Amino acid sequence: ARSPGFFLRVADRLYALNDPISAARVLSTLVEQVPGEHSLLRVVAFRLLQADPTSADALSLLREIARLAPDEPTSHRDLALALAAQGQCDAAARTLAQVVNMTGVERFGDISVIALAELNALPATCPLKEPLPVPDALRADLPVDLRVVLTWNLKDTDLDLHVIDPHGEKVYYAHQTSHQGGRLSRDSIAGNGPEEFILRNPVPGEYQVKVNFYGSRENRLLREATVKVVFQRQFGTAAMKTDAQVVTLKPGQGEQLVGVFVVAKMK
């Protein structure tokens, strides 16, 4: 009863048994037990969003996380993306612009640049009534065909995104650009992400997406990290397709496969 991981595993099993109502009830117990632990609240929100991207309960949790951790840009970015999923497009744009304009966020890698790309891509899938809340010089459509974004629940934690293309070339923190034009964002070693891989014109074949959990300096209730990996095709266009996986990882287990893209050959 005192182990958050136990409740998370029970909720996962209930989701697997197609009982989302009971799963959400189990997750709500964690919220009641540690209402101020925003890293754990983020796990609950991740689980709820995986089951239902338009979950109102998840949106409420993300609002609370942003209140508890106002200086963490990841919290505001998570909230913005949830607002967009619920069709609250202008609120999502304002929140993403807040992330773009935050200062002192170097430990979160390239989050300002990532949020700017997401802000520019927003109107393609979420119509705005208001103009984009950034200067004209920062407005640009930059579509890419293949995109992966990794975030996690724990601060002061080092996880790394690895992508291996059909030629066997691996893009990771020590090799951030590939021969065919893939690019990995700057390593986020002390925040909780995001890390992003983008590739404008992928060659046909299989792309493996892996995560390596090096370790954490955070004193926390959970010994494991919960990661959210978002897979997107045709990012920045009206035809964008998105899938998300929420995975629990333990440190010291090396690269762990979390997903695969298969790019078909042109007919």
One Martini backbone bead per residue (centre of mass of N, CA, C, O) as a GRO file, in nm:
protein
  267
    1ALA     BB    1   0.050   0.066  -0.010
    2ARG     BB    2   0.346   0.236  -0.027
    3SER     BB    3   0.366   0.167  -0.343
    4PRO     BB    4   0.349   0.322  -0.639
    5GLY     BB    5   0.426   0.090  -0.835
    6PHE     BB    6   0.188  -0.092  -0.769
    7PHE     BB    7  -0.039   0.090  -0.879
    8LEU     BB    8   0.071   0.108  -1.167
    9ARG     BB    9   0.054  -0.197  -1.232
   10VAL     BB   10  -0.247  -0.228  -1.182
   11ALA     BB   11  -0.339  -0.023  -1.393
   12ASP     BB   12  -0.212  -0.161  -1.636
   13ARG     BB   13  -0.377  -0.424  -1.609
   14LEU     BB   14  -0.657  -0.290  -1.639
   15TYR     BB   15  -0.610  -0.180  -1.919
   16ALA     BB   16  -0.553  -0.463  -2.047
   17LEU     BB   17  -0.864  -0.547  -1.944
   18ASN     BB   18  -1.059  -0.311  -2.023
   19ASP     BB   19  -1.053  -0.110  -1.733
   20PRO     BB   20  -1.044   0.225  -1.704
   21ILE     BB   21  -1.201   0.293  -1.448
   22SER     BB   22  -1.033   0.130  -1.244
   23ALA     BB   23  -0.760   0.250  -1.321
   24ALA     BB   24  -0.830   0.544  -1.240
   25ARG     BB   25  -0.888   0.478  -0.944
   26VAL     BB   26  -0.605   0.384  -0.872
   27LEU     BB   27  -0.459   0.648  -0.955
   28SER     BB   28  -0.614   0.835  -0.753
   29THR     BB   29  -0.469   0.732  -0.499
   30LEU     BB   30  -0.200   0.875  -0.553
   31VAL     BB   31  -0.308   1.163  -0.545
   32GLU     BB   32  -0.404   1.141  -0.245
   33GLN     BB   33  -0.124   1.064  -0.112
   34VAL     BB   34   0.059   1.273  -0.328
   35PRO     BB   35  -0.034   1.586  -0.419
   36GLY     BB   36   0.280   1.729  -0.430
   37GLU     BB   37   0.401   1.510  -0.639
   38HIS     BB   38   0.475   1.589  -0.960
   39SER     BB   39   0.616   1.331  -1.071
   40LEU     BB   40   0.366   1.148  -1.010
   41LEU     BB   41   0.148   1.309  -1.155
   42ARG     BB   42   0.274   1.271  -1.435
   43VAL     BB   43   0.229   0.971  -1.455
   44VAL     BB   44  -0.077   0.978  -1.439
   45ALA     BB   45  -0.118   1.156  -1.686
   46PHE     BB   46   0.014   0.970  -1.890
   47ARG     BB   47  -0.182   0.731  -1.850
   48LEU     BB   48  -0.445   0.882  -1.920
   49LEU     BB   49  -0.353   0.976  -2.210
   50GLN     BB   50  -0.310   0.696  -2.330
   51ALA     BB   51  -0.616   0.619  -2.302
   52ASP     BB   52  -0.693   0.953  -2.322
   53PRO     BB   53  -0.615   1.244  -2.492
   54THR     BB   54  -0.900   1.392  -2.358
   55SER     BB   55  -0.850   1.403  -2.061
   56ALA     BB   56  -0.967   1.589  -1.795
   57ASP     BB   57  -0.795   1.480  -1.561
   58ALA     BB   58  -0.521   1.530  -1.690
   59LEU     BB   59  -0.553   1.834  -1.725
   60SER     BB   60  -0.575   1.895  -1.423
   61LEU     BB   61  -0.298   1.785  -1.345
   62LEU     BB   62  -0.128   1.971  -1.533
   63ARG     BB   63  -0.211   2.230  -1.395
   64GLU     BB   64  -0.093   2.152  -1.117
   65ILE     BB   65   0.198   2.110  -1.206
   66ALA     BB   66   0.242   2.401  -1.310
   67ARG     BB   67   0.197   2.519  -1.025
   68LEU     BB   68   0.424   2.352  -0.871
   69ALA     BB   69   0.619   2.397  -1.156
   70PRO     BB   70   0.677   2.698  -1.296
   71ASP     BB   71   1.003   2.652  -1.383
   72GLU     BB   72   0.903   2.414  -1.566
   73PRO     BB   73   0.867   2.381  -1.901
   74THR     BB   74   0.747   2.093  -1.924
   75SER     BB   75   0.478   2.149  -1.782
   76HIS     BB   76   0.372   2.354  -1.998
   77ARG     BB   77   0.395   2.171  -2.243
   78ASP     BB   78   0.207   1.947  -2.153
   79LEU     BB   79  -0.038   2.133  -2.130
   80ALA     BB   80  -0.050   2.234  -2.422
   81LEU     BB   81  -0.093   1.955  -2.560
   82ALA     BB   82  -0.360   1.893  -2.410
   83LEU     BB   83  -0.518   2.135  -2.513
   84ALA     BB   84  -0.501   2.059  -2.812
   85ALA     BB   85  -0.648   1.779  -2.785
   86GLN     BB   86  -0.918   1.956  -2.683
   87GLY     BB   87  -0.930   2.230  -2.874
   88GLN     BB   88  -0.746   2.453  -2.710
   89CYS     BB   89  -0.566   2.637  -2.912
   90ASP     BB   90  -0.502   2.920  -2.791
   91ALA     BB   91  -0.406   2.817  -2.517
   92ALA     BB   92  -0.178   2.646  -2.634
   93ALA     BB   93  -0.022   2.878  -2.770
   94ARG     BB   94   0.032   3.047  -2.515
   95THR     BB   95   0.188   2.822  -2.362
   96LEU     BB   96   0.413   2.778  -2.570
   97ALA     BB   97   0.514   3.072  -2.566
   98GLN     BB   98   0.607   3.058  -2.272
   99VAL     BB   99   0.832   2.855  -2.329
  100VAL     BB  100   0.991   3.016  -2.543
  101ASN     BB  101   1.032   3.271  -2.323
  102MET     BB  102   1.198   3.126  -2.137
  103THR     BB  103   1.444   3.141  -1.888
  104GLY     BB  104   1.686   2.932  -1.766
  105VAL     BB  105   1.665   2.631  -1.959
  106GLU     BB  106   1.929   2.462  -2.028
  107ARG     BB  107   1.870   2.178  -1.878
  108PHE     BB  108   1.630   2.133  -2.113
  109GLY     BB  109   1.768   2.197  -2.358
  110ASP     BB  110   1.558   2.242  -2.660
  111ILE     BB  111   1.268   2.339  -2.568
  112SER     BB  112   1.225   2.612  -2.713
  113VAL     BB  113   1.252   2.499  -3.003
  114ILE     BB  114   1.038   2.278  -2.984
  115ALA     BB  115   0.800   2.467  -2.909
  116LEU     BB  116   0.818   2.639  -3.166
  117ALA     BB  117   0.751   2.414  -3.367
  118GLU     BB  118   0.475   2.346  -3.234
  119LEU     BB  119   0.351   2.623  -3.276
  120ASN     BB  120   0.374   2.629  -3.590
  121ALA     BB  121   0.209   2.347  -3.621
  122LEU     BB  122  -0.074   2.385  -3.491
  123PRO     BB  123  -0.271   2.497  -3.725
  124ALA     BB  124  -0.286   2.224  -3.892
  125THR     BB  125  -0.467   2.077  -3.629
  126CYS     BB  126  -0.535   2.369  -3.467
  127PRO     BB  127  -0.738   2.611  -3.485
  128LEU     BB  128  -0.707   2.963  -3.491
  129LYS     BB  129  -0.824   3.287  -3.379
  130GLU     BB  130  -0.541   3.371  -3.323
  131PRO     BB  131  -0.247   3.478  -3.344
  132LEU     BB  132   0.060   3.408  -3.322
  133PRO     BB  133   0.256   3.451  -3.009
  134VAL     BB  134   0.483   3.563  -3.222
  135PRO     BB  135   0.707   3.676  -3.405
  136ASP     BB  136   0.753   3.681  -3.740
  137ALA     BB  137   1.053   3.566  -3.731
  138LEU     BB  138   0.921   3.285  -3.581
  139ARG     BB  139   0.764   3.216  -3.846
  140ALA     BB  140   0.742   2.865  -3.950
  141ASP     BB  141   0.727   2.606  -4.176
  142LEU     BB  142   0.857   2.269  -4.050
  143PRO     BB  143   0.833   1.997  -4.195
  144VAL     BB  144   0.826   1.646  -4.098
  145ASP     BB  145   0.807   1.298  -4.138
  146LEU     BB  146   0.994   1.238  -3.877
  147ARG     BB  147   0.907   1.200  -3.518
  148VAL     BB  148   1.066   1.221  -3.187
  149VAL     BB  149   0.955   1.228  -2.834
  150LEU     BB  150   1.113   1.272  -2.512
  151THR     BB  151   0.980   1.209  -2.185
  152TRP     BB  152   0.978   1.265  -1.820
  153ASN     BB  153   0.915   1.266  -1.462
  154LEU     BB  154   1.218   1.330  -1.382
  155LYS     BB  155   1.438   1.507  -1.231
  156ASP     BB  156   1.766   1.480  -1.239
  157THR     BB  157   1.768   1.310  -1.525
  158ASP     BB  158   1.926   1.056  -1.743
  159LEU     BB  159   1.810   1.040  -2.071
  160ASP     BB  160   1.827   0.861  -2.392
  161LEU     BB  161   1.797   0.909  -2.733
  162HIS     BB  162   1.761   0.652  -2.987
  163VAL     BB  163   1.834   0.621  -3.348
  164ILE     BB  164   1.791   0.363  -3.598
  165ASP     BB  165   1.856   0.311  -3.913
  166PRO     BB  166   1.855   0.111  -4.200
  167HIS     BB  167   2.190   0.143  -4.200
  168GLY     BB  168   2.276   0.153  -3.874
  169GLU     BB  169   2.254   0.442  -3.787
  170LYS     BB  170   2.329   0.622  -3.488
  171VAL     BB  171   2.138   0.849  -3.298
  172TYR     BB  172   2.297   1.055  -3.049
  173TYR     BB  173   2.462   1.254  -2.827
  174ALA     BB  174   2.747   1.178  -2.998
  175HIS     BB  175   2.540   1.162  -3.271
  176GLN     BB  176   2.321   1.409  -3.400
  177THR     BB  177   2.383   1.333  -3.708
  178SER     BB  178   2.291   1.215  -4.019
  179HIS     BB  179   2.343   1.136  -4.344
  180GLN     BB  180   2.016   1.187  -4.414
  181GLY     BB  181   1.931   1.432  -4.182
  182GLY     BB  182   1.923   1.365  -3.901
  183ARG     BB  183   1.809   1.504  -3.573
  184LEU     BB  184   1.932   1.581  -3.250
  185SER     BB  185   1.892   1.712  -2.971
  186ARG     BB  186   1.985   1.829  -2.695
  187ASP     BB  187   2.100   1.723  -2.407
  188SER     BB  188   1.908   1.612  -2.120
  189ILE     BB  189   2.062   1.589  -1.786
  190ALA     BB  190   1.857   1.757  -1.553
  191GLY     BB  191   1.589   1.715  -1.651
  192ASN     BB  192   1.268   1.609  -1.835
  193GLY     BB  193   1.307   1.737  -2.091
  194PRO     BB  194   1.320   1.719  -2.412
  195GLU     BB  195   1.374   1.482  -2.679
  196GLU     BB  196   1.461   1.516  -3.037
  197PHE     BB  197   1.367   1.364  -3.350
  198ILE     BB  198   1.448   1.447  -3.697
  199LEU     BB  199   1.307   1.378  -4.040
  200ARG     BB  200   1.227   1.478  -4.348
  201ASN     BB  201   1.354   1.231  -4.559
  202PRO     BB  202   1.302   0.917  -4.540
  203VAL     BB  203   1.412   0.622  -4.587
  204PRO     BB  204   1.343   0.321  -4.641
  205GLY     BB  205   1.239   0.138  -4.349
  206GLU     BB  206   1.381   0.073  -4.031
  207TYR     BB  207   1.314   0.242  -3.714
  208GLN     BB  208   1.476   0.255  -3.413
  209VAL     BB  209   1.360   0.309  -3.074
  210LYS     BB  210   1.557   0.422  -2.798
  211VAL     BB  211   1.632   0.389  -2.437
  212ASN     BB  212   1.858   0.540  -2.192
  213PHE     BB  213   1.908   0.476  -1.843
  214TYR     BB  214   2.145   0.607  -1.634
  215GLY     BB  215   2.013   0.817  -1.412
  216SER     BB  216   1.960   0.957  -1.070
  217ARG     BB  217   1.943   1.246  -0.824
  218GLU     BB  218   1.667   1.189  -0.715
  219ASN     BB  219   1.464   1.208  -0.436
  220ARG     BB  220   1.235   0.934  -0.436
  221LEU     BB  221   0.968   0.709  -0.458
  222LEU     BB  222   1.079   0.625  -0.732
  223ARG     BB  223   1.300   0.392  -0.905
  224GLU     BB  224   1.157   0.474  -1.160
  225ALA     BB  225   1.097   0.560  -1.498
  226THR     BB  226   0.866   0.757  -1.678
  227VAL     BB  227   0.801   0.736  -2.022
  228LYS     BB  228   0.740   0.947  -2.311
  229VAL     BB  229   0.662   0.843  -2.648
  230VAL     BB  230   0.652   1.025  -2.952
  231PHE     BB  231   0.499   0.946  -3.265
  232GLN     BB  232   0.561   1.100  -3.594
  233ARG     BB  233   0.389   1.185  -3.894
  234GLN     BB  234   0.380   1.463  -4.070
  235PHE     BB  235   0.488   1.705  -3.933
  236GLY     BB  236   0.313   2.012  -3.987
  237THR     BB  237   0.047   1.874  -4.089
  238ALA     BB  238  -0.278   1.766  -4.156
  239ALA     BB  239  -0.155   1.449  -4.175
  240MET     BB  240  -0.090   1.392  -3.897
  241LYS     BB  241   0.059   1.126  -3.701
  242THR     BB  242  -0.011   0.981  -3.369
  243ASP     BB  243   0.193   0.821  -3.116
  244ALA     BB  244   0.191   0.670  -2.780
  245GLN     BB  245   0.427   0.583  -2.514
  246VAL     BB  246   0.429   0.420  -2.191
  247VAL     BB  247   0.729   0.369  -1.994
  248THR     BB  248   0.909   0.159  -1.774
  249LEU     BB  249   1.231   0.231  -1.622
  250LYS     BB  250   1.553   0.110  -1.549
  251PRO     BB  251   1.852   0.138  -1.442
  252GLY     BB  252   2.124  -0.024  -1.613
  253GLN     BB  253   1.988  -0.168  -1.901
  254GLY     BB  254   2.022   0.000  -2.130
  255GLU     BB  255   1.899  -0.039  -2.419
  256GLN     BB  256   1.546   0.029  -2.500
  257LEU     BB  257   1.287  -0.073  -2.673
  258VAL     BB  258   0.991   0.143  -2.784
  259GLY     BB  259   1.012   0.150  -3.113
  260VAL     BB  260   0.877   0.152  -3.463
  261PHE     BB  261   0.958   0.245  -3.789
  262VAL     BB  262   0.788   0.212  -4.113
  263VAL     BB  263   0.912   0.282  -4.432
  264ALA     BB  264   0.785   0.292  -4.730
  265LYS     BB  265   0.792   0.237  -5.047
  266MET     BB  266   0.767   0.374  -5.338
  267LYS     BB  267   0.540   0.324  -5.615
   0.00000   0.00000   0.00000
